[in-house]
Short mmCIF file of C-alpha atoms in Angstrom, two decimals:
data_model
loop_
_atom_site.label_atom_id
_atom_site.label_comp_id
_atom_site.label_asym_id
_atom_site.label_seq_id
_atom_site.Cartn_x
_atom_site.Cartn_y
_atom_site.Cartn_z
CA UNK A 28 0.00 0.00 0.00
CA UNK A 29 1.33 3.43 -0.89
CA UNK A 30 2.31 5.76 1.93
CA UNK A 31 -0.21 8.34 0.74
CA UNK A 32 -3.34 7.01 -0.91
CA UNK A 33 -3.21 10.05 -3.18
CA UNK A 34 -0.33 12.53 -3.16
CA UNK A 35 -1.13 15.73 -5.02
CA UNK A 36 1.53 18.20 -6.14
CA UNK A 37 0.62 21.72 -7.18
CA UNK A 38 3.22 23.48 -9.26
CA UNK A 39 3.49 26.86 -7.53
CA UNK A 40 6.50 28.06 -9.45
CA UNK A 41 6.88 31.80 -9.96
CA UNK A 42 9.04 32.93 -12.86
CA UNK A 43 10.05 36.41 -13.90
CA UNK A 44 7.28 38.77 -15.05
CA UNK A 45 6.30 38.10 -18.64
CA UNK A 46 7.32 34.43 -18.49
CA UNK A 47 4.78 31.63 -18.45
CA UNK A 48 4.47 29.88 -15.07
CA UNK A 49 1.78 28.26 -12.98
CA UNK A 50 1.74 30.93 -10.31
CA UNK A 51 0.70 33.51 -12.92
CA UNK A 52 -2.64 31.72 -12.61
CA UNK A 53 -2.79 31.94 -8.82
CA UNK A 54 -1.40 28.44 -8.23
CA UNK A 55 -0.28 29.10 -4.65
CA UNK A 56 -3.72 30.40 -3.65
CA UNK A 57 -5.36 27.40 -5.32
CA UNK A 58 -3.04 25.00 -3.55
CA UNK A 59 -3.85 26.67 -0.24
CA UNK A 60 -7.55 26.40 -1.03
CA UNK A 61 -7.19 22.70 -1.92
CA UNK A 62 -5.31 22.01 1.31
CA UNK A 63 -8.02 23.72 3.36
CA UNK A 64 -10.79 21.82 1.56
CA UNK A 65 -9.08 18.46 1.97
CA UNK A 66 -8.62 19.19 5.66
CA UNK A 67 -12.24 20.35 6.05
CA UNK A 68 -13.43 17.14 4.38
CA UNK A 69 -11.06 15.12 6.62
CA UNK A 70 -9.48 13.55 3.55
CA UNK A 71 -6.09 14.12 5.21
CA UNK A 72 -7.02 11.70 8.00
CA UNK A 73 -5.02 8.54 8.66
CA UNK A 74 -7.47 6.27 6.88
CA UNK A 75 -8.03 8.57 3.86
CA UNK A 76 -4.37 9.58 3.48
CA UNK A 77 -4.73 12.35 0.90
CA UNK A 78 -1.83 14.82 0.89
CA UNK A 79 -1.70 18.19 -0.86
CA UNK A 80 1.80 19.54 -1.53
CA UNK A 81 3.59 22.50 -2.97
CA UNK A 82 6.07 21.69 -5.72
CA UNK A 83 8.58 23.60 -7.78
CA UNK A 84 8.31 23.76 -11.58
CA UNK A 85 6.88 20.49 -12.95
CA UNK A 86 8.04 21.47 -16.45
CA UNK A 87 4.67 21.47 -18.17
CA UNK A 88 4.51 25.28 -18.21
CA UNK A 89 2.69 25.53 -21.54
CA UNK A 90 -0.17 23.46 -20.15
CA UNK A 91 -0.34 25.24 -16.80
CA UNK A 92 -1.47 25.71 -14.22
CA UNK A 93 -0.87 22.01 -13.55
CA UNK A 94 -1.15 19.48 -10.75
CA UNK A 95 -0.21 15.81 -10.67
CA UNK A 96 -1.82 13.08 -8.59
CA UNK A 97 0.45 10.20 -7.59
CA UNK A 98 0.89 7.27 -7.47
CA UNK A 99 -1.73 7.23 -10.23
CA UNK A 100 0.20 9.73 -12.38
CA UNK A 101 -2.88 11.69 -13.41
CA UNK A 102 -2.21 15.28 -14.53
CA UNK A 103 -4.72 18.11 -14.49
CA UNK A 104 -5.05 21.74 -15.34
CA UNK A 105 -7.62 23.97 -13.66
CA UNK A 106 -9.13 27.42 -13.90
CA UNK A 107 -10.97 28.13 -10.67
CA UNK A 108 -12.08 26.81 -7.29
CA UNK A 109 -14.94 24.91 -8.92
CA UNK A 110 -12.41 22.88 -10.89
CA UNK A 111 -10.44 22.19 -7.72
CA UNK A 112 -13.65 21.22 -5.89
CA UNK A 113 -14.50 18.78 -8.69
CA UNK A 114 -11.05 17.19 -8.61
CA UNK A 115 -11.28 16.83 -4.83
CA UNK A 116 -14.80 15.43 -4.83
CA UNK A 117 -14.56 13.20 -7.88
CA UNK A 118 -10.97 12.05 -7.96
CA UNK A 119 -9.43 12.44 -4.52
CA UNK A 120 -12.54 11.38 -2.62
CA UNK A 121 -14.25 8.97 -5.03
CA UNK A 122 -11.45 7.81 -7.31
CA UNK A 123 -13.06 8.96 -10.56
CA UNK A 124 -10.68 10.78 -12.91
CA UNK A 125 -12.03 14.16 -14.09
CA UNK A 126 -11.45 13.71 -17.82
CA UNK A 127 -12.43 17.25 -18.82
CA UNK A 128 -9.52 18.70 -16.81
CA UNK A 129 -6.97 16.02 -17.64
CA UNK A 130 -3.87 16.89 -19.62
CA UNK B 18 3.08 5.10 -19.74
CA UNK B 19 3.65 7.67 -17.01
CA UNK B 20 4.54 11.22 -18.02
CA UNK B 21 7.81 11.00 -16.11
CA UNK B 22 9.44 7.60 -15.93
CA UNK B 23 10.57 8.53 -12.42
CA UNK B 24 9.49 11.73 -10.70
CA UNK B 25 11.54 12.50 -7.61
CA UNK B 26 10.46 15.00 -4.95
CA UNK B 27 12.91 16.34 -2.42
CA UNK B 28 11.34 17.82 0.68
CA UNK B 29 13.20 21.14 1.00
CA UNK B 30 11.02 22.55 3.74
CA UNK B 31 12.60 24.99 6.16
CA UNK B 32 10.93 25.39 9.53
CA UNK B 33 11.77 27.75 12.37
CA UNK B 34 15.13 27.27 14.10
CA UNK B 35 14.99 24.43 16.62
CA UNK B 36 12.23 22.60 14.76
CA UNK B 37 12.87 19.38 12.87
CA UNK B 38 12.73 19.79 9.07
CA UNK B 39 14.46 18.35 6.02
CA UNK B 40 16.35 21.50 5.16
CA UNK B 41 18.17 21.34 8.52
CA UNK B 42 20.03 18.52 6.78
CA UNK B 43 20.88 20.54 3.68
CA UNK B 44 17.99 19.24 1.61
CA UNK B 45 17.99 22.12 -0.88
CA UNK B 46 21.68 21.69 -1.60
CA UNK B 47 21.19 17.94 -2.02
CA UNK B 48 18.27 18.47 -4.37
CA UNK B 49 20.39 20.87 -6.42
CA UNK B 50 23.18 18.32 -6.49
CA UNK B 51 20.79 15.57 -7.60
CA UNK B 52 19.39 17.77 -10.37
CA UNK B 53 22.89 18.54 -11.65
CA UNK B 54 23.90 14.88 -11.57
CA UNK B 55 20.75 13.71 -13.38
CA UNK B 56 21.36 16.36 -16.03
CA UNK B 57 25.03 15.42 -16.35
CA UNK B 58 24.07 11.77 -16.81
CA UNK B 59 21.40 12.81 -19.34
CA UNK B 60 18.73 11.02 -17.32
CA UNK B 61 16.49 14.05 -17.86
CA UNK B 62 16.45 13.39 -21.61
CA UNK B 63 13.22 12.66 -23.47
CA UNK B 64 13.75 8.93 -23.55
CA UNK B 65 14.94 8.61 -19.91
CA UNK B 66 12.37 11.03 -18.45
CA UNK B 67 13.73 11.38 -14.92
CA UNK B 68 12.60 14.58 -13.17
CA UNK B 69 14.02 16.01 -9.93
CA UNK B 70 11.70 18.43 -8.11
CA UNK B 71 11.54 20.62 -5.05
CA UNK B 72 8.60 19.96 -2.76
CA UNK B 73 7.19 21.50 0.37
CA UNK B 74 6.88 19.52 3.61
CA UNK B 75 6.12 15.86 2.84
CA UNK B 76 5.10 15.33 6.48
CA UNK B 77 7.62 12.66 7.37
CA UNK B 78 9.77 15.10 9.34
CA UNK B 79 10.86 12.58 11.97
CA UNK B 80 12.37 10.39 9.26
CA UNK B 81 14.01 13.24 7.33
CA UNK B 82 15.61 14.27 5.21
CA UNK B 83 13.25 12.46 2.84
CA UNK B 84 12.61 12.05 -0.85
CA UNK B 85 9.90 10.12 -2.67
CA UNK B 86 10.13 8.51 -6.10
CA UNK B 87 6.86 8.30 -8.05
CA UNK B 88 4.98 6.64 -9.59
CA UNK B 89 6.68 3.78 -7.72
CA UNK B 90 6.05 5.38 -4.30
CA UNK B 91 9.48 4.52 -2.92
CA UNK B 92 10.64 6.71 -0.03
CA UNK B 93 14.25 7.31 0.98
CA UNK B 94 16.30 9.14 3.51
CA UNK B 95 19.91 10.13 2.84
CA UNK B 96 22.94 11.53 4.57
CA UNK B 97 25.39 12.69 1.92
CA UNK B 98 26.16 12.95 -1.78
CA UNK B 99 27.26 9.33 -1.86
CA UNK B 100 23.75 8.29 -0.84
CA UNK B 101 22.27 10.50 -3.54
CA UNK B 102 24.72 9.10 -6.09
CA UNK B 103 23.68 5.56 -5.15
CA UNK B 104 19.97 6.36 -5.47
CA UNK B 105 20.59 7.95 -8.87
CA UNK B 106 22.78 5.13 -10.16
CA UNK B 107 20.90 2.19 -8.72
CA UNK B 108 17.29 3.27 -8.65
CA UNK B 109 16.79 6.14 -11.08
CA UNK B 110 19.11 4.75 -13.74
CA UNK B 111 18.87 0.99 -13.25
CA UNK B 112 15.54 0.51 -11.47
CA UNK B 113 16.97 -1.25 -8.42
CA UNK B 114 15.57 0.03 -5.10
CA UNK B 115 18.30 0.97 -2.59
CA UNK B 116 16.96 -0.94 0.40
CA UNK B 117 19.49 0.40 2.92
CA UNK B 118 18.16 3.95 2.46
CA UNK B 119 14.50 3.08 2.18
CA UNK B 120 12.06 4.29 4.82
#
């Protein structure tokens, strides 16, 4: 069994102004929102074992903002909190990949 | 096939002085070293697809410094560059888990 049932990495990289990067799309705020939601839903509990993490540049800048869910290796982009809510509810909680946000 | 053949996250979290965290053990410098070595060995090439990343706190502070290799979900601790070299050579390059460093 994997240490974390689902381990989610948000690219929160900030590059120089004028350069494409995930944090131009508010990635850090979205990661913070996701972490709060996962905690509120108790998905970070010992039996659920969902972990939300910051990460440096994941090198998919042109497709950003991006997150990756391991160990499943499912990659997503997102626009707003509704997208994050859907990923949390559908994928992290219920194990159903959100195809419309997949990259 | 996974996007990255092996995606390695170094916890580089820095907590307040006196608090246990991976960067007390020079995690950022070790991550930078690992990234340089992987590049020098061309393991970051398109056909090898090994990626070294920074990450925030991975929440295994008592076992730190820690890294995790996905999608395999293999966790390691390390002490020095020799340990990092062994993980790169044995695991990242040749696919053999380094049991003595596994946590």
